[in-house]
Amino acid sequence: EDQVTQSPEALRLQEGESSSLNCSYTVSGLRGLFWYRQDPGKGPEFLFTLYSAGEEKEKERLKATLTKKESFLHITAPKPEDSATYLCAVQPTGGATNKLIFGTGTLLAVQP
Amino acid sequence: GAVVSQHPSRVICKSGTSVKIECRSLDFQATTMFWYRQFPKQSLMLMATSNEGSKATYEQGVEKDKFLINHASLTLSTLTVTSAHPEDSSFYICSARASGRTGELFFGEGSRLTVL
């Protein structure tokens, strides 16, 4: 069964304290892995898509990496405005086009 | 990035009434839209896939007569929660993919439904 597990469930950082969020996945075949940011009471905001192991993408203080079993979202020198829930989702091959399986997210709190 | 708009953002209704939620792609055409449901501190769960001009495809366990989906145009899909009950209270989110683009799904702002 296709599955996505994110850890930790919650993470509290001091401003400037870099860290990483983990997304482990089990799929028969991976079409793509997605990272989203979700603020309270809002829909997810697209961050990155990764397609193959070894791929990396960066946006401001965020960097996403992918291996055959997991993805990391690295946050460098975070600011309070980076506080949000970060969701990971995988798009398996063989299923309906663009059907995503989401993890439960990591709630990140960055304190000034 | 592409913009997906949902309306209403919040709705409160009485048990037994029906509620319609709209999802619009504002700056692109979406042949396919997706409806998700999210409970507090839980994953987004796909409810159904909405295809323009055809019947929606529902995920296992989702009642198609309860959650009516209509995708009448390339920019609009609607979700109607019929005869709503308190257990239907949830956060409903739609997403859409621009025609011709792979991978990226853009999400609406979500609609918070509270059934009294």
PDB file of C-alpha atoms in Angstrom:
ATOM      1  CA  GLU A   1       0.000   0.000   0.000  1.00  0.00           C
ATOM      2  CA  ASP A   2       1.261   3.460  -0.911  1.00  0.00           C
ATOM      3  CA  GLN A   3       2.129   5.423   2.195  1.00  0.00           C
ATOM      4  CA  VAL A   4       3.684   8.721   3.254  1.00  0.00           C
ATOM      5  CA  THR A   5       5.091   9.368   6.729  1.00  0.00           C
ATOM      6  CA  GLN A   6       6.347  12.728   7.893  1.00  0.00           C
ATOM      7  CA  SER A   7       8.506  13.451  10.897  1.00  0.00           C
ATOM      8  CA  PRO A   8       8.639  15.073  13.275  1.00  0.00           C
ATOM      9  CA  GLU A   9       4.962  15.869  13.843  1.00  0.00           C
ATOM     10  CA  ALA A  10       5.935  19.203  15.312  1.00  0.00           C
ATOM     11  CA  LEU A  11       9.160  21.172  15.439  1.00  0.00           C
ATOM     12  CA  ARG A  12       9.993  24.308  17.345  1.00  0.00           C
ATOM     13  CA  LEU A  13      13.033  26.300  16.265  1.00  0.00           C
ATOM     14  CA  GLN A  14      14.648  29.515  17.287  1.00  0.00           C
ATOM     15  CA  GLU A  15      15.006  32.104  14.556  1.00  0.00           C
ATOM     16  CA  GLY A  16      18.182  31.303  12.653  1.00  0.00           C
ATOM     17  CA  GLU A  17      18.333  27.684  13.842  1.00  0.00           C
ATOM     18  CA  SER A  18      18.541  25.490  10.733  1.00  0.00           C
ATOM     19  CA  SER A  19      16.890  22.070  10.632  1.00  0.00           C
ATOM     20  CA  SER A  20      15.359  19.457   8.352  1.00  0.00           C
ATOM     21  CA  LEU A  21      11.943  17.890   7.947  1.00  0.00           C
ATOM     22  CA  ASN A  22      11.636  14.293   6.801  1.00  0.00           C
ATOM     23  CA  CYS A  23       9.178  12.633   4.433  1.00  0.00           C
ATOM     24  CA  SER A  24       9.472   8.861   4.061  1.00  0.00           C
ATOM     25  CA  TYR A  25       7.432   7.176   1.398  1.00  0.00           C
ATOM     26  CA  THR A  26       6.508   3.722   0.195  1.00  0.00           C
ATOM     27  CA  VAL A  27       5.161   3.459  -3.318  1.00  0.00           C
ATOM     28  CA  SER A  28       5.327   0.874  -6.048  1.00  0.00           C
ATOM     29  CA  GLY A  29       6.527   3.575  -8.407  1.00  0.00           C
ATOM     30  CA  LEU A  30       7.060   7.307  -7.947  1.00  0.00           C
ATOM     31  CA  ARG A  31       5.802   9.780 -10.501  1.00  0.00           C
ATOM     32  CA  GLY A  32       6.617  12.785  -8.344  1.00  0.00           C
ATOM     33  CA  LEU A  33       7.046  14.024  -4.783  1.00  0.00           C
ATOM     34  CA  PHE A  34       5.603  17.361  -3.743  1.00  0.00           C
ATOM     35  CA  TRP A  35       6.152  19.735  -0.861  1.00  0.00           C
ATOM     36  CA  TYR A  36       3.464  22.187   0.168  1.00  0.00           C
ATOM     37  CA  ARG A  37       3.182  24.803   2.878  1.00  0.00           C
ATOM     38  CA  GLN A  38      -0.144  25.190   4.656  1.00  0.00           C
ATOM     39  CA  ASP A  39      -1.054  28.091   6.918  1.00  0.00           C
ATOM     40  CA  PRO A  40      -3.906  27.674   9.453  1.00  0.00           C
ATOM     41  CA  GLY A  41      -7.311  27.738   7.796  1.00  0.00           C
ATOM     42  CA  LYS A  42      -5.827  27.965   4.313  1.00  0.00           C
ATOM     43  CA  GLY A  43      -5.273  25.648   1.401  1.00  0.00           C
ATOM     44  CA  PRO A  44      -1.799  24.228   0.685  1.00  0.00           C
ATOM     45  CA  GLU A  45       0.653  26.424  -1.180  1.00  0.00           C
ATOM     46  CA  PHE A  46       2.882  24.678  -3.693  1.00  0.00           C
ATOM     47  CA  LEU A  47       6.616  24.720  -2.944  1.00  0.00           C
ATOM     48  CA  PHE A  48       8.494  22.040  -4.901  1.00  0.00           C
ATOM     49  CA  THR A  49       8.166  19.026  -7.140  1.00  0.00           C
ATOM     50  CA  LEU A  50      10.900  16.380  -7.234  1.00  0.00           C
ATOM     51  CA  TYR A  51      10.873  13.590  -9.765  1.00  0.00           C
ATOM     52  CA  SER A  52      14.003  11.487  -9.375  1.00  0.00           C
ATOM     53  CA  ALA A  53      16.494  10.450  -6.719  1.00  0.00           C
ATOM     54  CA  GLY A  54      19.330  12.905  -6.376  1.00  0.00           C
ATOM     55  CA  GLU A  55      17.247  15.854  -7.467  1.00  0.00           C
ATOM     56  CA  GLU A  56      17.399  19.039  -5.398  1.00  0.00           C
ATOM     57  CA  LYS A  57      15.419  22.263  -5.562  1.00  0.00           C
ATOM     58  CA  GLU A  58      15.799  25.513  -3.663  1.00  0.00           C
ATOM     59  CA  LYS A  59      13.595  28.471  -2.918  1.00  0.00           C
ATOM     60  CA  GLU A  60      14.773  31.190  -0.570  1.00  0.00           C
ATOM     61  CA  ARG A  61      15.531  29.480   2.774  1.00  0.00           C
ATOM     62  CA  LEU A  62      14.099  26.123   1.693  1.00  0.00           C
ATOM     63  CA  LYS A  63      15.851  23.270  -0.062  1.00  0.00           C
ATOM     64  CA  ALA A  64      14.225  19.965  -0.951  1.00  0.00           C
ATOM     65  CA  THR A  65      16.113  16.780  -1.696  1.00  0.00           C
ATOM     66  CA  LEU A  66      14.985  13.331  -2.796  1.00  0.00           C
ATOM     67  CA  THR A  67      16.258   9.781  -2.427  1.00  0.00           C
ATOM     68  CA  LYS A  68      14.580   6.530  -3.369  1.00  0.00           C
ATOM     69  CA  LYS A  69      12.972   6.247   0.053  1.00  0.00           C
ATOM     70  CA  GLU A  70      12.639   9.732   1.456  1.00  0.00           C
ATOM     71  CA  SER A  71      12.743  13.440   0.944  1.00  0.00           C
ATOM     72  CA  PHE A  72      14.104  16.161   3.175  1.00  0.00           C
ATOM     73  CA  LEU A  73      13.036  19.755   3.406  1.00  0.00           C
ATOM     74  CA  HIS A  74      15.970  21.722   4.744  1.00  0.00           C
ATOM     75  CA  ILE A  75      15.258  25.084   6.315  1.00  0.00           C
ATOM     76  CA  THR A  76      18.265  27.366   6.598  1.00  0.00           C
ATOM     77  CA  ALA A  77      18.231  30.228   9.105  1.00  0.00           C
ATOM     78  CA  PRO A  78      14.439  30.179   9.452  1.00  0.00           C
ATOM     79  CA  LYS A  79      12.402  33.267  10.257  1.00  0.00           C
ATOM     80  CA  PRO A  80       9.118  33.482  12.180  1.00  0.00           C
ATOM     81  CA  GLU A  81       7.243  33.859   8.895  1.00  0.00           C
ATOM     82  CA  ASP A  82       8.351  30.337   7.964  1.00  0.00           C
ATOM     83  CA  SER A  83       6.053  29.011  10.688  1.00  0.00           C
ATOM     84  CA  ALA A  84       3.441  26.775   9.044  1.00  0.00           C
ATOM     85  CA  THR A  85       2.559  23.145   8.462  1.00  0.00           C
ATOM     86  CA  TYR A  86       4.689  21.576   5.752  1.00  0.00           C
ATOM     87  CA  LEU A  87       3.013  18.805   3.807  1.00  0.00           C
ATOM     88  CA  CYS A  88       4.648  16.146   1.701  1.00  0.00           C
ATOM     89  CA  ALA A  89       2.726  14.253  -0.969  1.00  0.00           C
ATOM     90  CA  VAL A  90       3.594  11.564  -3.475  1.00  0.00           C
ATOM     91  CA  GLN A  91       2.079  10.857  -6.826  1.00  0.00           C
ATOM     92  CA  PRO A  92       2.330   7.126  -7.519  1.00  0.00           C
ATOM     93  CA  THR A  93       2.649   5.680 -10.984  1.00  0.00           C
ATOM     94  CA  GLY A  94      -0.134   3.463 -12.188  1.00  0.00           C
ATOM     95  CA  GLY A  95      -2.878   5.394 -10.473  1.00  0.00           C
ATOM     96  CA  ALA A  96      -5.132   8.165 -11.642  1.00  0.00           C
ATOM     97  CA  THR A  97      -3.224  11.085 -13.098  1.00  0.00           C
ATOM     98  CA  ASN A  98      -2.306  13.587 -10.409  1.00  0.00           C
ATOM     99  CA  LYS A  99      -3.772  11.607  -7.521  1.00  0.00           C
ATOM    100  CA  LEU A 100      -1.677  12.631  -4.531  1.00  0.00           C
ATOM    101  CA  ILE A 101      -1.166  10.801  -1.255  1.00  0.00           C
ATOM    102  CA  PHE A 102      -0.423  13.199   1.571  1.00  0.00           C
ATOM    103  CA  GLY A 103       1.449  12.810   4.814  1.00  0.00           C
ATOM    104  CA  THR A 104       0.044  14.313   7.998  1.00  0.00           C
ATOM    105  CA  GLY A 105       2.494  17.181   7.911  1.00  0.00           C
ATOM    106  CA  THR A 106       5.087  18.759  10.175  1.00  0.00           C
ATOM    107  CA  LEU A 107       3.965  21.760  12.178  1.00  0.00           C
ATOM    108  CA  LEU A 108       6.881  24.165  12.280  1.00  0.00           C
ATOM    109  CA  ALA A 109       7.031  27.007  14.779  1.00  0.00           C
ATOM    110  CA  VAL A 110       9.901  29.490  14.522  1.00  0.00           C
ATOM    111  CA  GLN A 111      10.301  31.686  17.543  1.00  0.00           C
ATOM    112  CA  PRO A 112      11.930  35.121  17.323  1.00  0.00           C
TER     113      PRO A 112
ATOM    114  CA  GLY B   1       1.682  30.632  -9.925  1.00  0.00           C
ATOM    115  CA  ALA B   2      -1.780  29.552 -10.962  1.00  0.00           C
ATOM    116  CA  VAL B   3      -4.694  30.743  -8.856  1.00  0.00           C
ATOM    117  CA  VAL B   4      -7.545  28.585  -7.628  1.00  0.00           C
ATOM    118  CA  SER B   5     -10.410  30.267  -5.830  1.00  0.00           C
ATOM    119  CA  GLN B   6     -12.926  28.632  -3.516  1.00  0.00           C
ATOM    120  CA  HIS B   7     -16.177  30.039  -2.252  1.00  0.00           C
ATOM    121  CA  PRO B   8     -17.442  30.286   0.401  1.00  0.00           C
ATOM    122  CA  SER B   9     -14.471  30.194   2.744  1.00  0.00           C
ATOM    123  CA  ARG B  10     -16.741  29.505   5.710  1.00  0.00           C
ATOM    124  CA  VAL B  11     -20.286  28.236   5.903  1.00  0.00           C
ATOM    125  CA  ILE B  12     -22.499  27.272   8.791  1.00  0.00           C
ATOM    126  CA  CYS B  13     -25.691  25.389   8.093  1.00  0.00           C
ATOM    127  CA  LYS B  14     -28.395  23.461   9.871  1.00  0.00           C
ATOM    128  CA  SER B  15     -28.511  19.705   9.818  1.00  0.00           C
ATOM    129  CA  GLY B  16     -30.464  18.399   6.840  1.00  0.00           C
ATOM    130  CA  THR B  17     -29.732  21.286   4.504  1.00  0.00           C
ATOM    131  CA  SER B  18     -27.513  21.193   1.439  1.00  0.00           C
ATOM    132  CA  VAL B  19     -24.412  23.304   0.896  1.00  0.00           C
ATOM    133  CA  LYS B  20     -22.658  24.105  -2.383  1.00  0.00           C
ATOM    134  CA  ILE B  21     -18.954  24.932  -2.566  1.00  0.00           C
ATOM    135  CA  GLU B  22     -17.463  26.402  -5.734  1.00  0.00           C
ATOM    136  CA  CYS B  23     -13.947  25.954  -7.036  1.00  0.00           C
ATOM    137  CA  ARG B  24     -12.701  28.148  -9.854  1.00  0.00           C
ATOM    138  CA  SER B  25      -9.428  28.256 -11.732  1.00  0.00           C
ATOM    139  CA  LEU B  26      -8.892  31.967 -12.309  1.00  0.00           C
ATOM    140  CA  ASP B  27      -6.074  32.175 -14.808  1.00  0.00           C
ATOM    141  CA  PHE B  28      -5.948  28.765 -16.439  1.00  0.00           C
ATOM    142  CA  GLN B  29      -8.180  26.029 -17.763  1.00  0.00           C
ATOM    143  CA  ALA B  30      -8.440  22.920 -15.640  1.00  0.00           C
ATOM    144  CA  THR B  31      -9.655  19.740 -17.267  1.00  0.00           C
ATOM    145  CA  THR B  32      -9.320  17.974 -13.945  1.00  0.00           C
ATOM    146  CA  MET B  33     -10.070  19.191 -10.455  1.00  0.00           C
ATOM    147  CA  PHE B  34      -9.776  17.326  -7.199  1.00  0.00           C
ATOM    148  CA  TRP B  35     -11.757  17.580  -3.986  1.00  0.00           C
ATOM    149  CA  TYR B  36     -10.078  16.868  -0.667  1.00  0.00           C
ATOM    150  CA  ARG B  37     -11.301  16.758   2.875  1.00  0.00           C
ATOM    151  CA  GLN B  38      -9.106  17.552   5.865  1.00  0.00           C
ATOM    152  CA  PHE B  39      -9.787  16.861   9.512  1.00  0.00           C
ATOM    153  CA  PRO B  40      -7.778  18.629  12.226  1.00  0.00           C
ATOM    154  CA  LYS B  41      -4.205  17.384  12.432  1.00  0.00           C
ATOM    155  CA  GLN B  42      -4.841  14.833   9.693  1.00  0.00           C
ATOM    156  CA  SER B  43      -3.816  14.364   6.082  1.00  0.00           C
ATOM    157  CA  LEU B  44      -5.714  15.696   3.148  1.00  0.00           C
ATOM    158  CA  MET B  45      -7.909  12.844   2.000  1.00  0.00           C
ATOM    159  CA  LEU B  46      -8.896  12.716  -1.655  1.00  0.00           C
ATOM    160  CA  MET B  47     -12.648  12.473  -2.021  1.00  0.00           C
ATOM    161  CA  ALA B  48     -13.133  12.569  -5.766  1.00  0.00           C
ATOM    162  CA  THR B  49     -11.660  13.518  -9.089  1.00  0.00           C
ATOM    163  CA  SER B  50     -13.747  15.879 -11.161  1.00  0.00           C
ATOM    164  CA  ASN B  51     -13.407  15.790 -14.946  1.00  0.00           C
ATOM    165  CA  GLU B  52     -14.859  18.477 -17.154  1.00  0.00           C
ATOM    166  CA  GLY B  53     -17.860  17.216 -19.041  1.00  0.00           C
ATOM    167  CA  SER B  54     -18.012  13.793 -17.430  1.00  0.00           C
ATOM    168  CA  LYS B  55     -18.947  12.103 -14.187  1.00  0.00           C
ATOM    169  CA  ALA B  56     -16.683  12.439 -11.203  1.00  0.00           C
ATOM    170  CA  THR B  57     -14.645   9.523  -9.959  1.00  0.00           C
ATOM    171  CA  TYR B  58     -15.121   8.918  -6.253  1.00  0.00           C
ATOM    172  CA  GLU B  59     -12.654   7.365  -3.862  1.00  0.00           C
ATOM    173  CA  GLN B  60     -13.587   4.256  -1.960  1.00  0.00           C
ATOM    174  CA  GLY B  61     -15.837   5.025   0.971  1.00  0.00           C
ATOM    175  CA  VAL B  62     -17.048   8.385  -0.349  1.00  0.00           C
ATOM    176  CA  GLU B  63     -20.798   8.485  -0.997  1.00  0.00           C
ATOM    177  CA  LYS B  64     -21.442   9.924  -4.431  1.00  0.00           C
ATOM    178  CA  ASP B  65     -25.062  10.694  -3.601  1.00  0.00           C
ATOM    179  CA  LYS B  66     -23.945  12.567  -0.522  1.00  0.00           C
ATOM    180  CA  PHE B  67     -21.215  14.591  -2.152  1.00  0.00           C
ATOM    181  CA  LEU B  68     -22.400  15.722  -5.569  1.00  0.00           C
ATOM    182  CA  ILE B  69     -19.718  16.996  -7.900  1.00  0.00           C
ATOM    183  CA  ASN B  70     -20.316  18.925 -11.097  1.00  0.00           C
ATOM    184  CA  HIS B  71     -17.549  20.103 -13.431  1.00  0.00           C
ATOM    185  CA  ALA B  72     -19.538  22.030 -15.998  1.00  0.00           C
ATOM    186  CA  SER B  73     -16.731  24.088 -17.504  1.00  0.00           C
ATOM    187  CA  LEU B  74     -12.960  24.196 -17.745  1.00  0.00           C
ATOM    188  CA  THR B  75     -12.805  26.735 -14.929  1.00  0.00           C
ATOM    189  CA  LEU B  76     -15.505  25.656 -12.486  1.00  0.00           C
ATOM    190  CA  SER B  77     -16.210  22.614 -10.349  1.00  0.00           C
ATOM    191  CA  THR B  78     -18.787  22.478  -7.566  1.00  0.00           C
ATOM    192  CA  LEU B  79     -19.162  20.209  -4.569  1.00  0.00           C
ATOM    193  CA  THR B  80     -22.616  19.947  -3.007  1.00  0.00           C
ATOM    194  CA  VAL B  81     -22.915  18.351   0.399  1.00  0.00           C
ATOM    195  CA  THR B  82     -26.480  17.080   0.455  1.00  0.00           C
ATOM    196  CA  SER B  83     -28.548  16.647   3.607  1.00  0.00           C
ATOM    197  CA  ALA B  84     -25.586  17.693   5.711  1.00  0.00           C
ATOM    198  CA  HIS B  85     -25.060  16.265   9.181  1.00  0.00           C
ATOM    199  CA  PRO B  86     -22.662  17.315  11.948  1.00  0.00           C
ATOM    200  CA  GLU B  87     -20.214  14.569  10.962  1.00  0.00           C
ATOM    201  CA  ASP B  88     -19.855  16.289   7.581  1.00  0.00           C
ATOM    202  CA  SER B  89     -18.281  19.267   9.317  1.00  0.00           C
ATOM    203  CA  SER B  90     -14.783  19.553   7.938  1.00  0.00           C
ATOM    204  CA  PHE B  91     -12.372  21.582   5.839  1.00  0.00           C
ATOM    205  CA  TYR B  92     -12.961  20.975   2.134  1.00  0.00           C
ATOM    206  CA  ILE B  93     -10.227  21.899  -0.323  1.00  0.00           C
ATOM    207  CA  CYS B  94     -10.208  21.750  -4.098  1.00  0.00           C
ATOM    208  CA  SER B  95      -7.206  21.603  -6.362  1.00  0.00           C
ATOM    209  CA  ALA B  96      -6.646  21.869 -10.071  1.00  0.00           C
ATOM    210  CA  ARG B  97      -3.993  21.171 -12.640  1.00  0.00           C
ATOM    211  CA  ALA B  98      -3.487  23.433 -15.590  1.00  0.00           C
ATOM    212  CA  SER B  99      -4.113  21.733 -18.914  1.00  0.00           C
ATOM    213  CA  GLY B 100      -0.884  20.607 -20.506  1.00  0.00           C
ATOM    214  CA  ARG B 101       1.118  20.877 -17.290  1.00  0.00           C
ATOM    215  CA  THR B 102       2.235  17.837 -15.377  1.00  0.00           C
ATOM    216  CA  GLY B 103       2.812  17.410 -11.697  1.00  0.00           C
ATOM    217  CA  GLU B 104       1.894  20.685 -10.085  1.00  0.00           C
ATOM    218  CA  LEU B 105      -1.456  20.890  -8.427  1.00  0.00           C
ATOM    219  CA  PHE B 106      -2.681  24.240  -7.186  1.00  0.00           C
ATOM    220  CA  PHE B 107      -5.016  24.386  -4.245  1.00  0.00           C
ATOM    221  CA  GLY B 108      -7.854  26.657  -3.331  1.00  0.00           C
ATOM    222  CA  GLU B 109      -8.073  28.439  -0.006  1.00  0.00           C
ATOM    223  CA  GLY B 110     -10.399  25.827   1.413  1.00  0.00           C
ATOM    224  CA  SER B 111     -13.954  25.957   2.739  1.00  0.00           C
ATOM    225  CA  ARG B 112     -14.728  25.388   6.401  1.00  0.00           C
ATOM    226  CA  LEU B 113     -18.134  23.693   6.752  1.00  0.00           C
ATOM    227  CA  THR B 114     -19.837  23.582  10.133  1.00  0.00           C
ATOM    228  CA  VAL B 115     -23.112  21.681  10.398  1.00  0.00           C
ATOM    229  CA  LEU B 116     -25.141  22.436  13.491  1.00  0.00           C
TER     230      LEU B 116
END
